[in-house]
CSV table of C-alpha atoms in Angstrom, one decimal:
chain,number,residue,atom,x,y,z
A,1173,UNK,CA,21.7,-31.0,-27.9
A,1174,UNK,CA,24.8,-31.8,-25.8
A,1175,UNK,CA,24.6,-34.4,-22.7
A,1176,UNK,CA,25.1,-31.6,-20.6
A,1177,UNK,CA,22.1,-29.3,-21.7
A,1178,UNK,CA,19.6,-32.5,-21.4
A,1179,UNK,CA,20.4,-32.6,-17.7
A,1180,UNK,CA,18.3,-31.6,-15.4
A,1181,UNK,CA,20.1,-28.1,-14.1
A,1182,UNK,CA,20.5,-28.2,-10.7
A,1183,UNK,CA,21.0,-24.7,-8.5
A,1184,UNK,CA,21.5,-24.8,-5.0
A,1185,UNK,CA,20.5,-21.7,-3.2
A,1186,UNK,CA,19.6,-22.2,0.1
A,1187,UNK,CA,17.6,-20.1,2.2
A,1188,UNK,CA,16.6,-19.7,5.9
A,1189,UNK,CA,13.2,-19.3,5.9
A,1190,UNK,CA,10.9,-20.3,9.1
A,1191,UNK,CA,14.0,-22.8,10.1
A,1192,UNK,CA,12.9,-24.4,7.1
A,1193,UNK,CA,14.8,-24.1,3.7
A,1194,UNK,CA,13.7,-23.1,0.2
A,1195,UNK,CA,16.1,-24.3,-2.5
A,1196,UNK,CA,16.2,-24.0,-6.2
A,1197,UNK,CA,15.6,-26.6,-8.0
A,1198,UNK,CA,15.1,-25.8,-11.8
A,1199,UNK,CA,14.9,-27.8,-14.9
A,1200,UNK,CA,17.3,-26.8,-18.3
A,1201,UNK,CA,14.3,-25.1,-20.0
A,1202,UNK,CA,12.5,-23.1,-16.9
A,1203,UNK,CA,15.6,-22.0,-16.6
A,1204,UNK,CA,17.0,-20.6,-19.8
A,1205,UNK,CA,13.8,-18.6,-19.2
A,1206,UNK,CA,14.1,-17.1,-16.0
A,1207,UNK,CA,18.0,-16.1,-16.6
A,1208,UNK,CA,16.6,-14.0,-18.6
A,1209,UNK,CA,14.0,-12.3,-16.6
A,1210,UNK,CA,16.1,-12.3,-14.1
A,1211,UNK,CA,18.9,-10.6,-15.8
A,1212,UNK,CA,16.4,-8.3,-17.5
A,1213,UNK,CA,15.9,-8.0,-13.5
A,1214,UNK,CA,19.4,-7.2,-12.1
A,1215,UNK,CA,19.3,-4.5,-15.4
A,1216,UNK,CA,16.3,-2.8,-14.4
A,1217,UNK,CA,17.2,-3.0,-10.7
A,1218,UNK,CA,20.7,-1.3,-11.1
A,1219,UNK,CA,19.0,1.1,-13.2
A,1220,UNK,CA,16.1,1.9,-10.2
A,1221,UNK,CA,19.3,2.1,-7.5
A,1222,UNK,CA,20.8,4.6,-9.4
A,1223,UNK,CA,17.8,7.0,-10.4
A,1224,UNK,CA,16.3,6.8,-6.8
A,1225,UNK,CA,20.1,7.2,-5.3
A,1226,UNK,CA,20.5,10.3,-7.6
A,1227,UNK,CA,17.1,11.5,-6.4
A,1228,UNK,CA,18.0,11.8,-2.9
A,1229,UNK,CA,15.8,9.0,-1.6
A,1230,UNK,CA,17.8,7.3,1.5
A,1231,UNK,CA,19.5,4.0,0.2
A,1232,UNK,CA,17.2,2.2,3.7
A,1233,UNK,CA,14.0,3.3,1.4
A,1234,UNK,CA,15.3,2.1,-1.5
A,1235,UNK,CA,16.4,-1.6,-0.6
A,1236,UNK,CA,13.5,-1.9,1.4
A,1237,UNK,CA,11.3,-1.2,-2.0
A,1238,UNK,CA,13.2,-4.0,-3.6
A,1239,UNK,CA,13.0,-6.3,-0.5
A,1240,UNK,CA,9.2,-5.9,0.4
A,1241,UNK,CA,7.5,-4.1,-2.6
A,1242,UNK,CA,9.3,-6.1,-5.1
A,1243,UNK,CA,7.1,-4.4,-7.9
A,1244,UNK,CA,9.6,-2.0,-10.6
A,1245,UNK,CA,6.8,0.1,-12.1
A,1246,UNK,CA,5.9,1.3,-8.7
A,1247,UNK,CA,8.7,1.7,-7.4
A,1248,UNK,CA,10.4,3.9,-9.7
A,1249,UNK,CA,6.7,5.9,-9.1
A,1250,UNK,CA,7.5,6.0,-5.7
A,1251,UNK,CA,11.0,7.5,-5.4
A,1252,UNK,CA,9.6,10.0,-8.0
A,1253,UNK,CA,7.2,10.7,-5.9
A,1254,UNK,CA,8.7,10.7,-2.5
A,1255,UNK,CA,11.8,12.8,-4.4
A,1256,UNK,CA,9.2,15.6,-5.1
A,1257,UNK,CA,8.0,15.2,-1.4
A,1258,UNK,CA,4.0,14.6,-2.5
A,1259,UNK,CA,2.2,13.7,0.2
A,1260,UNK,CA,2.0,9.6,1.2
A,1261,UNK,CA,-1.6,9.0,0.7
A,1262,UNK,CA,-1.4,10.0,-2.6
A,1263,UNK,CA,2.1,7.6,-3.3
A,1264,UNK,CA,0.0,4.9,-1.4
A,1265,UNK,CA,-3.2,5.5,-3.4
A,1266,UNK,CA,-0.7,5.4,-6.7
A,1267,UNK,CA,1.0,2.3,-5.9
A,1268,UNK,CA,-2.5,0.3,-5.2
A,1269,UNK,CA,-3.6,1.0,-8.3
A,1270,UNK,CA,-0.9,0.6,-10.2
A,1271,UNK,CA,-0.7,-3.0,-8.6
A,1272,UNK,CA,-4.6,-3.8,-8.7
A,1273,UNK,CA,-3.5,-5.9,-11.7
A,1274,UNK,CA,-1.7,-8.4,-8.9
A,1275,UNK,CA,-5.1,-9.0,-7.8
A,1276,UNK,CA,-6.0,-11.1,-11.1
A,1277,UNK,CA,-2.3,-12.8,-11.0
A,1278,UNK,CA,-3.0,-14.2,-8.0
A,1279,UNK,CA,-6.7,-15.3,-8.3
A,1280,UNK,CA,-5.5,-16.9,-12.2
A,1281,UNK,CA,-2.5,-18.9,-10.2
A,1282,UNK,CA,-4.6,-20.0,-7.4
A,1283,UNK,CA,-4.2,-23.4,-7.7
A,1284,UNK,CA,-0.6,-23.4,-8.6
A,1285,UNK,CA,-0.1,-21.1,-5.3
A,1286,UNK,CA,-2.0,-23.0,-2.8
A,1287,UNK,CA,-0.4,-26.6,-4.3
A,1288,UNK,CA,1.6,-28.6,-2.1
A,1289,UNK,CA,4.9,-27.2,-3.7
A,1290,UNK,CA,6.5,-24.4,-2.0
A,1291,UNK,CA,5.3,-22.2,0.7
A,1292,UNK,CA,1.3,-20.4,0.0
A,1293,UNK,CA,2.9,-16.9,0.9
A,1294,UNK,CA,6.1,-16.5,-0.2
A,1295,UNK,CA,4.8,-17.7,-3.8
A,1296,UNK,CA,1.9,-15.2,-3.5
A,1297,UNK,CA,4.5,-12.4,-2.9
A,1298,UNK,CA,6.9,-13.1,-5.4
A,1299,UNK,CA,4.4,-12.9,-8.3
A,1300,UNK,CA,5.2,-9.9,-11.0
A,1301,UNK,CA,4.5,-9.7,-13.8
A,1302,UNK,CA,6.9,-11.5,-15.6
A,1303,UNK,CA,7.0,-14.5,-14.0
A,1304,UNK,CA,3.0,-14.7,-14.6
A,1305,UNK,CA,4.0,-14.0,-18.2
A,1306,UNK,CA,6.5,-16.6,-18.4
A,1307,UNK,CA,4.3,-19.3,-16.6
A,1308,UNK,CA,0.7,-18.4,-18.4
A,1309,UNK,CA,1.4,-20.8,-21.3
A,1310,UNK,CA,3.5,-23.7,-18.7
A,1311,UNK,CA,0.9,-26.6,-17.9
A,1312,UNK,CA,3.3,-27.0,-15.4
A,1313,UNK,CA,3.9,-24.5,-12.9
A,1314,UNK,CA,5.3,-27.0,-10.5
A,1315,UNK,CA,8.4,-24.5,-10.2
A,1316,UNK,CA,6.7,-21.4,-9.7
A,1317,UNK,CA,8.3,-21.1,-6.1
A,1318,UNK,CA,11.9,-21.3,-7.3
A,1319,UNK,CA,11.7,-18.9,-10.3
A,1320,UNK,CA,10.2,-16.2,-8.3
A,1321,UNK,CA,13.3,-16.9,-5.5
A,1322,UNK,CA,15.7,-17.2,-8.4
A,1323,UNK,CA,14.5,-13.8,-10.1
A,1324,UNK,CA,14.0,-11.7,-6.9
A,1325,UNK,CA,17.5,-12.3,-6.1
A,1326,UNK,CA,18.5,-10.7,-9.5
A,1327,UNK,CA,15.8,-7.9,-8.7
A,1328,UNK,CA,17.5,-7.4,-4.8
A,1329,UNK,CA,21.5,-7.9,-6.4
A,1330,UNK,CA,20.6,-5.1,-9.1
A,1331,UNK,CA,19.0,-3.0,-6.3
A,1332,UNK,CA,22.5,-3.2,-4.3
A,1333,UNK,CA,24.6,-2.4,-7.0
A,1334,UNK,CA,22.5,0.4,-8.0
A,1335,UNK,CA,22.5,2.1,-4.8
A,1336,UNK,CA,26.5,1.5,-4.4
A,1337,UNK,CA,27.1,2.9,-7.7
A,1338,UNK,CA,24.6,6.0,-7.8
A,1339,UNK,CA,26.3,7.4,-5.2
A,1340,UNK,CA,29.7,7.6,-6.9
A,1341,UNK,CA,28.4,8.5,-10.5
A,1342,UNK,CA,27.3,11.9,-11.6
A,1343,UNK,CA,24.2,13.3,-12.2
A,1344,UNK,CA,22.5,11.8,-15.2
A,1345,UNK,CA,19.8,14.2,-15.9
A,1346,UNK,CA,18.6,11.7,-18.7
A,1347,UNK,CA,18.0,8.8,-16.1
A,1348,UNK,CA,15.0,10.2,-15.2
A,1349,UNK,CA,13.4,9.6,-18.8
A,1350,UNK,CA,13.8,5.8,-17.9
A,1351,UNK,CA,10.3,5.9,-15.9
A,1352,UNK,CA,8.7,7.5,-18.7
A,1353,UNK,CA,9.8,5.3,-20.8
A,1354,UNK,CA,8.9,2.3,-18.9
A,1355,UNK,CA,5.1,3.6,-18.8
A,1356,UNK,CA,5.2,4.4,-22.7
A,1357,UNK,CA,6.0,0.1,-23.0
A,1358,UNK,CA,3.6,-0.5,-20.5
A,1359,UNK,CA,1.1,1.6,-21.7
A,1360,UNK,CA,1.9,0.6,-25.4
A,1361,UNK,CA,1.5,-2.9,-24.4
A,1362,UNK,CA,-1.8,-2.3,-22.4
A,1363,UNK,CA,-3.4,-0.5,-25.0
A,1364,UNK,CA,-2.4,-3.1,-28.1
A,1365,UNK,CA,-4.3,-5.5,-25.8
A,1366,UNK,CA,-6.9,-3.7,-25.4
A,1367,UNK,CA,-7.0,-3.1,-29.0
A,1368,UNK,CA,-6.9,-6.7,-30.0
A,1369,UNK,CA,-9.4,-8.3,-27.3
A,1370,UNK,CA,-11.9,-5.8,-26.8
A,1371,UNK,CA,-11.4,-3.4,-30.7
A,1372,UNK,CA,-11.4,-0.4,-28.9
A,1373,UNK,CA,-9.2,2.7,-27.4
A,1374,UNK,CA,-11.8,4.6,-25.9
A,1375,UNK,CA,-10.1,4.0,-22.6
A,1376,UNK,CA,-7.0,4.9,-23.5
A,1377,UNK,CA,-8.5,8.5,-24.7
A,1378,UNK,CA,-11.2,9.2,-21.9
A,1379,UNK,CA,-7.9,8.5,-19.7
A,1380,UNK,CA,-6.0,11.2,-21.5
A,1381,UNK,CA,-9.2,13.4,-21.7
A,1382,UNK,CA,-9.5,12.9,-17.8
A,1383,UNK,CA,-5.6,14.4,-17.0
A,1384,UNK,CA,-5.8,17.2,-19.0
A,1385,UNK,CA,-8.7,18.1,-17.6
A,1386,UNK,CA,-7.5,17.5,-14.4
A,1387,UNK,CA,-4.6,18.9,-14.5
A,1388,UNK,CA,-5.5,22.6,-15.9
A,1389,UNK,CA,-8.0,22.5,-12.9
A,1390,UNK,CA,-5.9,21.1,-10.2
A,1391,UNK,CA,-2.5,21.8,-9.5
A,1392,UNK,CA,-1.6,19.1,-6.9
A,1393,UNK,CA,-2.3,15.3,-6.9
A,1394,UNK,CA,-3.9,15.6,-10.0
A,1395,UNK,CA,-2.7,11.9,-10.8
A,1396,UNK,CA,-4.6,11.0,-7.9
A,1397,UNK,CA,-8.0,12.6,-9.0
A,1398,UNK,CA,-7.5,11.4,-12.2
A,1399,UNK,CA,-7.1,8.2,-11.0
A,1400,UNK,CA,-10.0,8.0,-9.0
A,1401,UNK,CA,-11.8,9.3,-12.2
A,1402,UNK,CA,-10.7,6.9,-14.6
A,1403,UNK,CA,-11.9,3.9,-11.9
A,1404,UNK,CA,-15.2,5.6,-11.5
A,1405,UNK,CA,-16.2,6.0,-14.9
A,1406,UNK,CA,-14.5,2.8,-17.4
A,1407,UNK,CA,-16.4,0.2,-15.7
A,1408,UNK,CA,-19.4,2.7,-15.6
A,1409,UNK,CA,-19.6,3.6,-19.2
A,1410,UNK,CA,-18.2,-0.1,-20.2
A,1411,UNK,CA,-21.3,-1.1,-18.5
A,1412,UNK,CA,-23.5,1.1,-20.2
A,1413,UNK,CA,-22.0,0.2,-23.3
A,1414,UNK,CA,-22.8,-3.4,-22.7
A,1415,UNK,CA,-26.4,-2.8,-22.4
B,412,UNK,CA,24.2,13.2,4.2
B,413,UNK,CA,20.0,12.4,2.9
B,414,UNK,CA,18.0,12.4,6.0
B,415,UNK,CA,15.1,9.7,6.3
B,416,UNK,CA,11.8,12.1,6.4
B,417,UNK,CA,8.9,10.2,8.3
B,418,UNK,CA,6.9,10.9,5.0
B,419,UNK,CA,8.6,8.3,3.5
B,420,UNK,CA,8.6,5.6,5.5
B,421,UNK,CA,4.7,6.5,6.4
B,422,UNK,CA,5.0,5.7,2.1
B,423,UNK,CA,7.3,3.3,2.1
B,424,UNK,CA,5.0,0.5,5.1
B,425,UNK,CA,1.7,1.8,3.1
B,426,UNK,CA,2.7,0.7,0.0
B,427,UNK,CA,4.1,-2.5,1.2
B,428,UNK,CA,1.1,-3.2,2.8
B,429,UNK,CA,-1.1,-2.3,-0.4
B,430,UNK,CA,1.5,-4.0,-3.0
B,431,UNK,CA,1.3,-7.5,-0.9
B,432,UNK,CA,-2.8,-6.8,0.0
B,433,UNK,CA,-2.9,-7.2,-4.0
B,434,UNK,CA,-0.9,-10.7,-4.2
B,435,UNK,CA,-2.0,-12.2,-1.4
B,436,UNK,CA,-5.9,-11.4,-1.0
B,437,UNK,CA,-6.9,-13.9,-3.5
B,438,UNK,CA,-4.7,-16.5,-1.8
B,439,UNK,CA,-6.2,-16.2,2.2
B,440,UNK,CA,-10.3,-14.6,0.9
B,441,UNK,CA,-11.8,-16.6,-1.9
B,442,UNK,CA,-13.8,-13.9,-4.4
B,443,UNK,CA,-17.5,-14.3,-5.4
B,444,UNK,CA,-17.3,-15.4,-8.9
B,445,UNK,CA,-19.6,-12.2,-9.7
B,446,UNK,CA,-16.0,-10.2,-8.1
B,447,UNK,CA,-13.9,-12.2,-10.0
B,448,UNK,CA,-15.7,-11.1,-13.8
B,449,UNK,CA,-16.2,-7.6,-13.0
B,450,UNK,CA,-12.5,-7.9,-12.3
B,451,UNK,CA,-11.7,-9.9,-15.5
B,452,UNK,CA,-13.9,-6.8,-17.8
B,453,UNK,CA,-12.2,-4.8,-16.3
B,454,UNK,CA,-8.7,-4.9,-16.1
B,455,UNK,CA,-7.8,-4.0,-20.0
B,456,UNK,CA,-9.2,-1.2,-19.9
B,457,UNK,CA,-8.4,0.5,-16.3
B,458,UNK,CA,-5.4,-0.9,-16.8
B,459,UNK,CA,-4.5,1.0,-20.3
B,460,UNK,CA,-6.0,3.8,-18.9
B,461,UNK,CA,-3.9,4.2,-15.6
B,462,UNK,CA,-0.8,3.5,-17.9
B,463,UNK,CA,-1.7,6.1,-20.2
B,464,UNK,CA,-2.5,8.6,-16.6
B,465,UNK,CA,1.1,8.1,-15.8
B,466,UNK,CA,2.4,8.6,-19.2
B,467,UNK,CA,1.0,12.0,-19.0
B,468,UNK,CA,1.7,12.6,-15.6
B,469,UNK,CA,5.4,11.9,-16.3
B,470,UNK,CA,5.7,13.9,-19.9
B,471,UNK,CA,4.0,17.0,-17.3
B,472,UNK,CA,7.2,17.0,-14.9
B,473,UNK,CA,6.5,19.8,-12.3
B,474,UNK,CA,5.1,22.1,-15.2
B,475,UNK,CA,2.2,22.3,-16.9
B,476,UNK,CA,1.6,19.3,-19.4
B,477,UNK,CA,1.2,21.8,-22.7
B,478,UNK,CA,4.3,23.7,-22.7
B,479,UNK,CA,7.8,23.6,-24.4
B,480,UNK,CA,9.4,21.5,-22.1
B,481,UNK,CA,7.2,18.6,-22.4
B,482,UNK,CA,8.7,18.0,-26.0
B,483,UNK,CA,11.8,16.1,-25.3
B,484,UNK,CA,9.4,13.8,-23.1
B,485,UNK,CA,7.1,13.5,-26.0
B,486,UNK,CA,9.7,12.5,-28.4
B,487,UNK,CA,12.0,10.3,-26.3
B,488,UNK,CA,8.4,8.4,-25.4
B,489,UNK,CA,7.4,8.2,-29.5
B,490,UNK,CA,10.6,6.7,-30.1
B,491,UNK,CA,9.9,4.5,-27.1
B,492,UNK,CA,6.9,3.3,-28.6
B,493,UNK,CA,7.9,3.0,-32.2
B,494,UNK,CA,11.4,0.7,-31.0
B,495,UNK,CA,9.0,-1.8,-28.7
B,496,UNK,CA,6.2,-1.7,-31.7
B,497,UNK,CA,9.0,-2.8,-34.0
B,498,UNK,CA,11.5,-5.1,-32.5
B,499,UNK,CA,9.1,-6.2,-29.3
B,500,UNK,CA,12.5,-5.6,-27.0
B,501,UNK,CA,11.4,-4.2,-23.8
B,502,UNK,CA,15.1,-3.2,-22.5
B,503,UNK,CA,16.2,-1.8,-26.2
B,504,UNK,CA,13.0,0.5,-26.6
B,505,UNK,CA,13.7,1.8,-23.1
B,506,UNK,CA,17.7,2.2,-23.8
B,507,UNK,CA,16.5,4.2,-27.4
B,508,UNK,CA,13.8,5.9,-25.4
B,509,UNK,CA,16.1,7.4,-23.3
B,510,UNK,CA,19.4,8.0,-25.5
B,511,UNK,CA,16.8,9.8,-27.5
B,512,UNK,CA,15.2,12.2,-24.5
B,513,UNK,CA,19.1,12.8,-24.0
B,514,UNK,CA,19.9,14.0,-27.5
B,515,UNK,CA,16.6,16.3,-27.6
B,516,UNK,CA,17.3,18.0,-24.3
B,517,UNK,CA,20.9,18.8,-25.3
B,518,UNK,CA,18.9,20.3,-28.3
């Protein structure tokens, strides 16, 4: 390994915050790690500028997803949703679920949130599900602060681009496949865990069960009922399964 | 010129507002432990479950979920699926995903 790698790397990005500064301070191998998410970031975010640009969402709406949502999954939701004007409960109702998962994040990270390093909220925002990924097998989550600064500026920079680009490119009716195909991961991903922790996908199959249902019945917001469903009745039956 | 509809920024400050209640209600309001397991069970499978909901929801489109044009949807997700279950790339089995949906719908 050269001198150079060995060093500590050093990034300077300074930012007002509260007349008080955050910078980036991040060691070689945190690093190498968080480029990555947070090119995988400025991908994904160029990608969501474009497909909610091309869906007629106002570019206001659309940074100020990236800026204050900061969460990709629901945000592509979201456009999708406000694009096919459904009402804003049921985008609202979608989004909290879909982010429920944050809820365990944060209550897993506690400690490392409410140390002396960084500021309490900020970290608390800034926690996806990557950078809980990346730091769930780090004793050390000393940097926590400065990875989540470092990626969310990827997230906002692909956001910009995005939205400046969209405008200007033609309509790529294919883009719109990109959502689906981040839930088919996600899903995939969700349902191998599943799999391997608990040996079932019951779930996964009273969820599908639930939609079609639904759906036949209902015409509008049937996400929404199914969601409610599917809350209703896992912990329910995993209950009674229990006993 | 895209107007800004009220609907959406009615959608836009709730879901801020639910997205950050998520992060940061662990930090400011401790949970009962009792909370915290039900939480723990349950996460794997609400959470495959709601990921599977909008699966479905996105192969059904504006249409009804079993018809014709839900195919494309269907495949470009399968080959989704089978590029993530074989090279664990998340950006790749998107790309494929997609280039695939492409190809079927010109079909």
């Amino acid at each position: 390994m050269s001198k150079k790698l060995r060093k500590p790397l050093k990034m300077q990005v300074e930012k007002s915050f509260k007349k008080k500064t955050i910078s980036l301070n991040l060691s070689n191998a945190v690093f190498k790690k968080a480029l990555v998410v947070a090119i995988g970031y400025f991908i994904a975010a160029t990608a969501f500028g474009i497909y909610a640009t091309q869906l007629n969402v106002h570019w206001a709406i659309v940074i100020s997803l990236s800026i204050f949502v900061f969460a990709g999954a629901s945000q592509f939701l979201a456009v999708k949703l406000m694009a096919s004007a459904v009402d804003p409960v049921s985008i609202i109702l979608s989004g909290l679920f879909l982010n429920l998962r944050h809820l365990i994040y944060s209550t897993l990270f506690l400690k490392d949130i409410k140390s002396s390093d960084g500021k309490v909220g900020v970290k608390a925002a800034l926690l996806t599900d990557e950078v809980f990924g990346l730091f769930q097998t780090e004793t050390d989550r000393s940097q926590l602060q400065e990875v989540e600064v470092f990626v969310y500026l990827g997230w906002i920079g692909g956001t910009l681009v995005g939205v400046l680009f969209g405008s200007f490119l033609p309509k790529i009716e294919s883009l719109d496949f990109v959502l689906t195909a981040l839930f088919t991961v996600l899903a995939v991903d969700a349902i191998e865990e599943l799999r391997k922790v608990e040996n079932q996908y019951f779930p996964a199959l009273l969820s599908a069960g639930i939609f079609i249902v639904v759906s036949s019945i209902v015409l509008e917001n049937a996400l929404l009922y199914s969601m409610f469903l599917v809350i209703l009745c896992l912990p329910l039956l995993q209950r009674i399964k229990v006993k | 010129m895209i107007q800004l509809q009220w609907e959406q920024f009615v959608a836009l400050f709730g879901l801020i507002l639910v997205t950050q209640f998520s992060r940061q209600l662990p930090v400011w309001i401790p949970f009962p432990d009792s909370l915290l397991q039900f939480l723990e069970k349950s996460k794997r499978p609400i959470g495959a479950g709601i990921m599977v909901l909008l699966v479905l929801y996105c192969w059904k489109g504006a249409g009804s979920l079993i018809s014709i044009s839900t195919l494309p949807r269907v495949f470009g997700s399968a080959i989704t699926a089978g590029v993530y279950l074989r090279k664990r790339n998340f950006y790749l089995a998107i790309i494929a995903g997609t280039i695939s949906y492409a190809v079927a719908i010109s079909i």
